[in-house]
Amino acid sequence: MISYRSLRVALLGGGSVGAQVARALLEDGDELSQRVGARLELVGIAVRDVDAPRSVDLPRELFTTDVDRLILGADVVVELMGGIEPARTHVLKALASGADVVTGNKALLATHGPELFAAAEQVGAQLYYEAAVGGAIPIIRPLRESLAGDRIVRILGIVNGTTNYILDRMDTEGGALEDVLADAQRLGLAEADPTADVDGYDAAQKAAILASLAFHTDVPVEAVHREGMRTVTAAQIASAARSGHVVKLLAICERLTDDDGRDGVSVRVYPAMVSRTHPLAAVHGANNAVFVEAEAAGSLMFYGAGAGGVETSSAVLGDLVSLARRHVVGGPGLAESKHADLPVLDIGQVTTRYAVTLEVKDEPGVLAGIAGVFAQHGVSVETLQQSVVTTSSAGLATAVLVIGTHAARESALAATVADLEAHRVVVGVASVLRVEGA
Ligand SMILES: NC(=O)c1ccc[n+]([C@@H]2O[C@H](COP(=O)([O-])OP(=O)(O)OC[C@H]3O[C@@H](n4cnc5c(N)ncnc54)[C@H](O)[C@@H]3O)[C@@H](O)[C@H]2O)c1
Ligand SMILES: N[C@@H](CCO)C(=O)O
Ligand code: NA
C-alpha cells in the first residue's frame, strides 16, 4: 500500500453540486489518490445551515458555518456556493493564502474574472472553472489548452438548458411560451423566478467567459449584447419550421472586422433560427452544446448535460484532480492569456442573415415597393414566401410576407426595418429573427 501525502480540500457549499463532490471525495478517495499522487482529504464543507436537509448522506462533523476558518490551512478550496458575495471575498482570501481554487461560479467569473486571475497569478496559484460553462461538458479545458495553438473564429453555444427545454417543447408540441414555461416551473426544471434564464443573463455570463478564453481578450459581461427569449412566439416557431429551421437561444462569440477595417469580437445572446441540418438543431431538452469553429481544427461540437448536481460534479472533480496533480509536482498555474486585447464591437457591426415577417396590403406594386426598401440599404433578398391573402372586417385585404435575406450588416437591417415600418403598403413588421450557423 502506497502512503501518499495529503492535500487539504475545503469545500464551500454543500448544495446540488457540492454534496456530490463531497460524496465522490469520500467514496472514491483511494482511486482519486492514485490518479493524483496525493490523498485528497476533505477537511470541511461550509454551508449556511449545518442542519439543512441534504440529498446526500454526509458526516455531520464535516459541516461548518465558519468559512474563514475552513479556508485557513487548506491546499485547495472548491467554491460551490454561487453568487458574487461572499464567494468573491472567500476566493480572493483562498488565493491570497496560496491555495488553489476550483469554482463553478459563472456569475463571479463573468463579473470579477480579471481580479481573480490577477490574484491567482500574483501568488502562482491555480484557478480552474470547468463547471462554470456547460456543466459536465468539457469546454473550458479544450479552449484553454487543446485549442491554444489554433485560432478560434466563432462559437455558437446552447449554454442554457432551461430555455432550450422551453424552445424545444414549443417546437415539438406547438405550445405558447408562457404555457411551456409554467409547465417547466411545475416540473422543477425552471426557477420560480426565471429571469436569469429566460432573459438571457445566465447565457450572457457564459458567453463572456467563453469569448474571453477563445479570443485571449477580457470580455466583461456588460459588453455582451443580450436579448432574451420572452418575445418568441408559437407563430415564429411555426414559420421557422416551414422554412426548415428551429429557434434556439444562442450565445455567439465571433471574430469580426468593423467598417473601419479594425479587428474585433462580437459577443451576443439572442434567440435565432438555425437550419434543421445544423448539429445545434439536434440539441433537445435541457441539454447544452457548444459548436466551435477554429481555423485549423474546423468545426467541433461539444455536447451533453449542461447542469445537474451529479453531472456537474464530474467537471469539478476533473478540475480538482488536474490541479492537485500540478500541486504535487509544483510550479505556477496556467496564466490567463489576454494578449490579443481585441475591442468588443457594437451589435451594428455584426453581419448575419435575417427572416423578416411583414403584414402588407394586398395591392399591385407591393412586392416591388418592399424589394426597393431592402435594395436601398444594400440588403440582398434571398427568399420570399407569401401566405394566403386575408380580408379584415373593415374590408382591408392583407398578405403575410416572410423575407429571407443574404448576410447583411445589422445596422443596414435596422435601417431597412425602420423604413419598412413607415412604408405606405406595410401594415406591420410582425417579426425579425436572425438566422445563424450558415
Ligand atoms: N446546479 C447545477 O446544475 C450547476 C451547473 C453548473 C454550475 N453550477 C454552479 O455551481 C455553483 C453551486 O451551485 P448549486 O446548484 O450546487 O447551488 P446550491 O444552491 O444547491 O448550493 C449552494 C450551497 O452553498 C451554501 N452557501 C451559499 N451561500 C453561502 C454563504 N454565504 N455561506 C456559507 N454557505 C453558503 C449553501 O448552504 C449550499 O450548501 C453555482 O455557482 C452554480 O452556478 C451549478
Ligand atoms: N439555469 C442554468 C443552470 C446551469 O448553469 C440552465 O438552465 O442551464
Ligand atoms: Na463545462
JSON list of N, CA, C and O in Angstrom, two decimals, residues 74-103:
[
{"chain": "A", "resi": 74, "resn": "ALA", "atom": "N", "xyz": [-6.06, 25.39, 4.10]},
{"chain": "A", "resi": 74, "resn": "ALA", "atom": "CA", "xyz": [-6.45, 24.48, 3.01]},
{"chain": "A", "resi": 74, "resn": "ALA", "atom": "C", "xyz": [-5.43, 24.58, 1.87]},
{"chain": "A", "resi": 74, "resn": "ALA", "atom": "O", "xyz": [-4.89, 25.65, 1.60]},
{"chain": "A", "resi": 75, "resn": "ASP", "atom": "N", "xyz": [-5.17, 23.47, 1.20]},
{"chain": "A", "resi": 75, "resn": "ASP", "atom": "CA", "xyz": [-4.32, 23.49, 0.00]},
{"chain": "A", "resi": 75, "resn": "ASP", "atom": "C", "xyz": [-5.15, 23.82, -1.23]},
{"chain": "A", "resi": 75, "resn": "ASP", "atom": "O", "xyz": [-4.68, 24.45, -2.17]},
{"chain": "A", "resi": 76, "resn": "VAL", "atom": "N", "xyz": [-6.39, 23.34, -1.22]},
{"chain": "A", "resi": 76, "resn": "VAL", "atom": "CA", "xyz": [-7.30, 23.56, -2.35]},
{"chain": "A", "resi": 76, "resn": "VAL", "atom": "C", "xyz": [-8.66, 23.97, -1.79]},
{"chain": "A", "resi": 76, "resn": "VAL", "atom": "O", "xyz": [-9.18, 23.33, -0.87]},
{"chain": "A", "resi": 77, "resn": "VAL", "atom": "N", "xyz": [-9.24, 25.03, -2.39]},
{"chain": "A", "resi": 77, "resn": "VAL", "atom": "CA", "xyz": [-10.57, 25.47, -1.99]},
{"chain": "A", "resi": 77, "resn": "VAL", "atom": "C", "xyz": [-11.50, 25.28, -3.19]},
{"chain": "A", "resi": 77, "resn": "VAL", "atom": "O", "xyz": [-11.19, 25.74, -4.30]},
{"chain": "A", "resi": 78, "resn": "VAL", "atom": "N", "xyz": [-12.62, 24.58, -2.97]},
{"chain": "A", "resi": 78, "resn": "VAL", "atom": "CA", "xyz": [-13.59, 24.35, -4.03]},
{"chain": "A", "resi": 78, "resn": "VAL", "atom": "C", "xyz": [-14.82, 25.19, -3.72]},
{"chain": "A", "resi": 78, "resn": "VAL", "atom": "O", "xyz": [-15.53, 24.93, -2.75]},
{"chain": "A", "resi": 79, "resn": "GLU", "atom": "N", "xyz": [-15.03, 26.23, -4.53]},
{"chain": "A", "resi": 79, "resn": "GLU", "atom": "CA", "xyz": [-16.13, 27.17, -4.26]},
{"chain": "A", "resi": 79, "resn": "GLU", "atom": "C", "xyz": [-17.35, 26.77, -5.05]},
{"chain": "A", "resi": 79, "resn": "GLU", "atom": "O", "xyz": [-17.38, 26.90, -6.28]},
{"chain": "A", "resi": 80, "resn": "LEU", "atom": "N", "xyz": [-18.39, 26.29, -4.35]},
{"chain": "A", "resi": 80, "resn": "LEU", "atom": "CA", "xyz": [-19.66, 25.91, -4.98]},
{"chain": "A", "resi": 80, "resn": "LEU", "atom": "C", "xyz": [-20.83, 26.51, -4.21]},
{"chain": "A", "resi": 80, "resn": "LEU", "atom": "O", "xyz": [-21.85, 25.87, -3.98]},
{"chain": "A", "resi": 81, "resn": "MET", "atom": "N", "xyz": [-20.62, 27.78, -3.78]},
{"chain": "A", "resi": 81, "resn": "MET", "atom": "CA", "xyz": [-21.68, 28.49, -3.07]},
{"chain": "A", "resi": 81, "resn": "MET", "atom": "C", "xyz": [-22.58, 29.23, -4.05]},
{"chain": "A", "resi": 81, "resn": "MET", "atom": "O", "xyz": [-23.78, 29.36, -3.86]},
{"chain": "A", "resi": 82, "resn": "GLY", "atom": "N", "xyz": [-21.96, 29.76, -5.11]},
{"chain": "A", "resi": 82, "resn": "GLY", "atom": "CA", "xyz": [-22.70, 30.56, -6.09]},
{"chain": "A", "resi": 82, "resn": "GLY", "atom": "C", "xyz": [-22.82, 32.00, -5.65]},
{"chain": "A", "resi": 82, "resn": "GLY", "atom": "O", "xyz": [-22.49, 32.35, -4.51]},
{"chain": "A", "resi": 83, "resn": "GLY", "atom": "N", "xyz": [-23.27, 32.87, -6.56]},
{"chain": "A", "resi": 83, "resn": "GLY", "atom": "CA", "xyz": [-23.46, 34.30, -6.26]},
{"chain": "A", "resi": 83, "resn": "GLY", "atom": "C", "xyz": [-22.12, 35.03, -6.19]},
{"chain": "A", "resi": 83, "resn": "GLY", "atom": "O", "xyz": [-21.06, 34.41, -6.26]},
{"chain": "A", "resi": 84, "resn": "ILE", "atom": "N", "xyz": [-22.20, 36.34, -6.08]},
{"chain": "A", "resi": 84, "resn": "ILE", "atom": "CA", "xyz": [-20.95, 37.12, -6.12]},
{"chain": "A", "resi": 84, "resn": "ILE", "atom": "C", "xyz": [-20.34, 37.31, -4.74]},
{"chain": "A", "resi": 84, "resn": "ILE", "atom": "O", "xyz": [-19.20, 36.92, -4.50]},
{"chain": "A", "resi": 85, "resn": "GLU", "atom": "N", "xyz": [-21.07, 37.88, -3.81]},
{"chain": "A", "resi": 85, "resn": "GLU", "atom": "CA", "xyz": [-20.56, 37.97, -2.44]},
{"chain": "A", "resi": 85, "resn": "GLU", "atom": "C", "xyz": [-21.40, 37.06, -1.54]},
{"chain": "A", "resi": 85, "resn": "GLU", "atom": "O", "xyz": [-22.60, 36.96, -1.75]},
{"chain": "A", "resi": 86, "resn": "PRO", "atom": "N", "xyz": [-20.77, 36.37, -0.61]},
{"chain": "A", "resi": 86, "resn": "PRO", "atom": "CA", "xyz": [-19.37, 36.46, -0.18]},
{"chain": "A", "resi": 86, "resn": "PRO", "atom": "C", "xyz": [-18.40, 35.56, -0.97]},
{"chain": "A", "resi": 86, "resn": "PRO", "atom": "O", "xyz": [-17.23, 35.47, -0.58]},
{"chain": "A", "resi": 87, "resn": "ALA", "atom": "N", "xyz": [-18.87, 34.92, -2.07]},
{"chain": "A", "resi": 87, "resn": "ALA", "atom": "CA", "xyz": [-17.99, 33.98, -2.79]},
{"chain": "A", "resi": 87, "resn": "ALA", "atom": "C", "xyz": [-16.69, 34.68, -3.23]},
{"chain": "A", "resi": 87, "resn": "ALA", "atom": "O", "xyz": [-15.59, 34.13, -3.10]},
{"chain": "A", "resi": 88, "resn": "ARG", "atom": "N", "xyz": [-16.82, 35.94, -3.76]},
{"chain": "A", "resi": 88, "resn": "ARG", "atom": "CA", "xyz": [-15.64, 36.65, -4.26]},
{"chain": "A", "resi": 88, "resn": "ARG", "atom": "C", "xyz": [-14.60, 36.84, -3.14]},
{"chain": "A", "resi": 88, "resn": "ARG", "atom": "O", "xyz": [-13.41, 36.55, -3.31]},
{"chain": "A", "resi": 89, "resn": "THR", "atom": "N", "xyz": [-15.07, 37.30, -1.98]},
{"chain": "A", "resi": 89, "resn": "THR", "atom": "CA", "xyz": [-14.16, 37.54, -0.86]},
{"chain": "A", "resi": 89, "resn": "THR", "atom": "C", "xyz": [-13.47, 36.24, -0.43]},
{"chain": "A", "resi": 89, "resn": "THR", "atom": "O", "xyz": [-12.27, 36.22, -0.18]},
{"chain": "A", "resi": 90, "resn": "HIS", "atom": "N", "xyz": [-14.23, 35.16, -0.39]},
{"chain": "A", "resi": 90, "resn": "HIS", "atom": "CA", "xyz": [-13.65, 33.87, 0.04]},
{"chain": "A", "resi": 90, "resn": "HIS", "atom": "C", "xyz": [-12.62, 33.38, -0.97]},
{"chain": "A", "resi": 90, "resn": "HIS", "atom": "O", "xyz": [-11.56, 32.88, -0.58]},
{"chain": "A", "resi": 91, "resn": "VAL", "atom": "N", "xyz": [-12.93, 33.50, -2.26]},
{"chain": "A", "resi": 91, "resn": "VAL", "atom": "CA", "xyz": [-11.98, 33.03, -3.29]},
{"chain": "A", "resi": 91, "resn": "VAL", "atom": "C", "xyz": [-10.71, 33.87, -3.24]},
{"chain": "A", "resi": 91, "resn": "VAL", "atom": "O", "xyz": [-9.60, 33.33, -3.30]},
{"chain": "A", "resi": 92, "resn": "LEU", "atom": "N", "xyz": [-10.85, 35.19, -3.08]},
{"chain": "A", "resi": 92, "resn": "LEU", "atom": "CA", "xyz": [-9.66, 36.05, -3.01]},
{"chain": "A", "resi": 92, "resn": "LEU", "atom": "C", "xyz": [-8.82, 35.70, -1.78]},
{"chain": "A", "resi": 92, "resn": "LEU", "atom": "O", "xyz": [-7.59, 35.66, -1.85]},
{"chain": "A", "resi": 93, "resn": "LYS", "atom": "N", "xyz": [-9.50, 35.43, -0.68]},
{"chain": "A", "resi": 93, "resn": "LYS", "atom": "CA", "xyz": [-8.78, 35.08, 0.55]},
{"chain": "A", "resi": 93, "resn": "LYS", "atom": "C", "xyz": [-8.03, 33.75, 0.36]},
{"chain": "A", "resi": 93, "resn": "LYS", "atom": "O", "xyz": [-6.86, 33.62, 0.76]},
{"chain": "A", "resi": 94, "resn": "ALA", "atom": "N", "xyz": [-8.69, 32.79, -0.28]},
{"chain": "A", "resi": 94, "resn": "ALA", "atom": "CA", "xyz": [-8.06, 31.49, -0.51]},
{"chain": "A", "resi": 94, "resn": "ALA", "atom": "C", "xyz": [-6.83, 31.66, -1.40]},
{"chain": "A", "resi": 94, "resn": "ALA", "atom": "O", "xyz": [-5.75, 31.12, -1.10]},
{"chain": "A", "resi": 95, "resn": "LEU", "atom": "N", "xyz": [-6.97, 32.42, -2.49]},
{"chain": "A", "resi": 95, "resn": "LEU", "atom": "CA", "xyz": [-5.84, 32.62, -3.41]},
{"chain": "A", "resi": 95, "resn": "LEU", "atom": "C", "xyz": [-4.70, 33.35, -2.71]},
{"chain": "A", "resi": 95, "resn": "LEU", "atom": "O", "xyz": [-3.53, 32.99, -2.86]},
{"chain": "A", "resi": 96, "resn": "ALA", "atom": "N", "xyz": [-5.04, 34.38, -1.93]},
{"chain": "A", "resi": 96, "resn": "ALA", "atom": "CA", "xyz": [-4.01, 35.16, -1.23]},
{"chain": "A", "resi": 96, "resn": "ALA", "atom": "C", "xyz": [-3.21, 34.27, -0.28]},
{"chain": "A", "resi": 96, "resn": "ALA", "atom": "O", "xyz": [-2.02, 34.49, -0.06]},
{"chain": "A", "resi": 97, "resn": "SER", "atom": "N", "xyz": [-3.87, 33.23, 0.25]},
{"chain": "A", "resi": 97, "resn": "SER", "atom": "CA", "xyz": [-3.17, 32.34, 1.19]},
{"chain": "A", "resi": 97, "resn": "SER", "atom": "C", "xyz": [-2.34, 31.30, 0.43]},
{"chain": "A", "resi": 97, "resn": "SER", "atom": "O", "xyz": [-1.68, 30.46, 1.05]},
{"chain": "A", "resi": 98, "resn": "GLY", "atom": "N", "xyz": [-2.41, 31.33, -0.92]},
{"chain": "A", "resi": 98, "resn": "GLY", "atom": "CA", "xyz": [-1.62, 30.39, -1.73]},
{"chain": "A", "resi": 98, "resn": "GLY", "atom": "C", "xyz": [-2.37, 29.13, -2.09]},
{"chain": "A", "resi": 98, "resn": "GLY", "atom": "O", "xyz": [-1.82, 28.25, -2.76]},
{"chain": "A", "resi": 99, "resn": "ALA", "atom": "N", "xyz": [-3.64, 29.03, -1.68]},
{"chain": "A", "resi": 99, "resn": "ALA", "atom": "CA", "xyz": [-4.41, 27.82, -2.03]},
{"chain": "A", "resi": 99, "resn": "ALA", "atom": "C", "xyz": [-4.82, 27.89, -3.50]},
{"chain": "A", "resi": 99, "resn": "ALA", "atom": "O", "xyz": [-5.01, 28.96, -4.06]},
{"chain": "A", "resi": 100, "resn": "ASP", "atom": "N", "xyz": [-4.94, 26.73, -4.13]},
{"chain": "A", "resi": 100, "resn": "ASP", "atom": "CA", "xyz": [-5.50, 26.66, -5.47]},
{"chain": "A", "resi": 100, "resn": "ASP", "atom": "C", "xyz": [-7.02, 26.64, -5.34]},
{"chain": "A", "resi": 100, "resn": "ASP", "atom": "O", "xyz": [-7.55, 26.19, -4.31]},
{"chain": "A", "resi": 101, "resn": "VAL", "atom": "N", "xyz": [-7.71, 27.11, -6.39]},
{"chain": "A", "resi": 101, "resn": "VAL", "atom": "CA", "xyz": [-9.17, 27.22, -6.30]},
{"chain": "A", "resi": 101, "resn": "VAL", "atom": "C", "xyz": [-9.83, 26.58, -7.51]},
{"chain": "A", "resi": 101, "resn": "VAL", "atom": "O", "xyz": [-9.41, 26.79, -8.65]},
{"chain": "A", "resi": 102, "resn": "VAL", "atom": "N", "xyz": [-10.89, 25.82, -7.23]},
{"chain": "A", "resi": 102, "resn": "VAL", "atom": "CA", "xyz": [-11.80, 25.34, -8.28]},
{"chain": "A", "resi": 102, "resn": "VAL", "atom": "C", "xyz": [-13.13, 26.02, -8.01]},
{"chain": "A", "resi": 102, "resn": "VAL", "atom": "O", "xyz": [-13.59, 26.06, -6.87]},
{"chain": "A", "resi": 103, "resn": "THR", "atom": "N", "xyz": [-13.76, 26.56, -9.06]},
{"chain": "A", "resi": 103, "resn": "THR", "atom": "CA", "xyz": [-15.08, 27.16, -8.88]},
{"chain": "A", "resi": 103, "resn": "THR", "atom": "C", "xyz": [-15.98, 26.80, -10.06]},
{"chain": "A", "resi": 103, "resn": "THR", "atom": "O", "xyz": [-15.49, 26.53, -11.16]}
]
